[in-house]
């Protein structure tokens, strides 16, 4: 019998994000990344039964992000013409 799912972040060090009790299929969480950074976060799930046997990883799911908060340079060399 199914007991839970375990959500791991796997881009870099494998980190347990949380445990989702079966039969729930959604889980809200947040993660921290550096300001002005960009990259890809990768996650996998495992299934755990009531005897604590853990499955192999699911297919990875990825999320790309870009936290670029630096504005572009100001426009230059503009002119106005009367037509």
GROMACS .gro file of C-alpha atoms in nm:
model
   83
    1UNK     CA    1   0.000   0.000   0.000
    2UNK     CA    2   0.113   0.353  -0.082
    3UNK     CA    3   0.213   0.574   0.210
    4UNK     CA    4   0.362   0.892   0.060
    5UNK     CA    5   0.559   1.064  -0.211
    6UNK     CA    6   0.890   1.239  -0.148
    7UNK     CA    7   0.983   1.547  -0.345
    8UNK     CA    8   1.353   1.613  -0.403
    9UNK     CA    9   1.538   1.902  -0.564
   10UNK     CA   10   1.820   1.750  -0.765
   11UNK     CA   11   2.003   2.038  -0.940
   12UNK     CA   12   2.320   2.025  -0.733
   13UNK     CA   13   2.298   1.846  -0.399
   14UNK     CA   14   1.998   1.614  -0.369
   15UNK     CA   15   1.769   1.781  -0.112
   16UNK     CA   16   1.440   1.655   0.030
   17UNK     CA   17   1.187   1.935  -0.022
   18UNK     CA   18   0.891   1.764   0.141
   19UNK     CA   19   0.669   1.463   0.190
   20UNK     CA   20   0.327   1.436   0.028
   21UNK     CA   21   0.088   1.199   0.204
   22UNK     CA   22  -0.090   0.958  -0.031
   23UNK     CA   23  -0.347   1.006  -0.191
   24UNK     CA   24  -0.271   1.382  -0.220
   25UNK     CA   25  -0.127   1.479  -0.557
   26UNK     CA   26  -0.027   1.841  -0.499
   27UNK     CA   27   0.221   2.013  -0.271
   28UNK     CA   28   0.299   2.383  -0.231
   29UNK     CA   29   0.653   2.489  -0.150
   30UNK     CA   30   0.898   2.770  -0.211
   31UNK     CA   31   1.269   2.771  -0.273
   32UNK     CA   32   1.534   3.040  -0.254
   33UNK     CA   33   1.771   3.136  -0.534
   34UNK     CA   34   2.017   3.425  -0.558
   35UNK     CA   35   1.895   3.769  -0.669
   36UNK     CA   36   1.971   3.856  -1.032
   37UNK     CA   37   2.033   3.491  -1.111
   38UNK     CA   38   1.899   3.257  -1.372
   39UNK     CA   39   1.906   2.883  -1.411
   40UNK     CA   40   1.706   2.566  -1.402
   41UNK     CA   41   1.563   2.393  -1.096
   42UNK     CA   42   1.517   2.017  -1.128
   43UNK     CA   43   1.288   1.799  -0.917
   44UNK     CA   44   1.204   1.428  -0.887
   45UNK     CA   45   0.949   1.228  -0.687
   46UNK     CA   46   0.978   0.889  -0.524
   47UNK     CA   47   0.695   0.671  -0.398
   48UNK     CA   48   0.713   0.513  -0.052
   49UNK     CA   49   0.496   0.225   0.066
   50UNK     CA   50   0.377   0.143   0.418
   51UNK     CA   51   0.688  -0.075   0.470
   52UNK     CA   52   0.906   0.232   0.389
   53UNK     CA   53   1.029   0.081   0.062
   54UNK     CA   54   1.123   0.370  -0.165
   55UNK     CA   55   1.094   0.359  -0.543
   56UNK     CA   56   1.353   0.484  -0.785
   57UNK     CA   57   1.326   0.847  -0.902
   58UNK     CA   58   1.052   0.966  -1.133
   59UNK     CA   59   1.140   1.133  -1.459
   60UNK     CA   60   1.290   1.473  -1.369
   61UNK     CA   61   1.074   1.784  -1.396
   62UNK     CA   62   1.251   2.114  -1.462
   63UNK     CA   63   1.166   2.479  -1.408
   64UNK     CA   64   1.371   2.756  -1.573
   65UNK     CA   65   1.387   3.098  -1.410
   66UNK     CA   66   1.545   3.436  -1.474
   67UNK     CA   67   1.553   3.688  -1.189
   68UNK     CA   68   1.720   3.963  -1.389
   69UNK     CA   69   1.612   4.285  -1.215
   70UNK     CA   70   1.875   4.512  -1.369
   71UNK     CA   71   1.710   4.761  -1.607
   72UNK     CA   72   1.861   4.831  -1.947
   73UNK     CA   73   2.067   5.144  -2.001
   74UNK     CA   74   1.884   5.466  -2.083
   75UNK     CA   75   1.821   5.547  -2.449
   76UNK     CA   76   2.073   5.791  -2.602
   77UNK     CA   77   2.108   6.008  -2.909
   78UNK     CA   78   1.735   6.065  -2.949
   79UNK     CA   79   1.600   6.358  -3.141
   80UNK     CA   80   1.259   6.500  -3.225
   81UNK     CA   81   1.179   6.623  -3.574
   82UNK     CA   82   0.893   6.849  -3.672
   83UNK     CA   83   0.715   6.716  -3.980
   0.00000   0.00000   0.00000
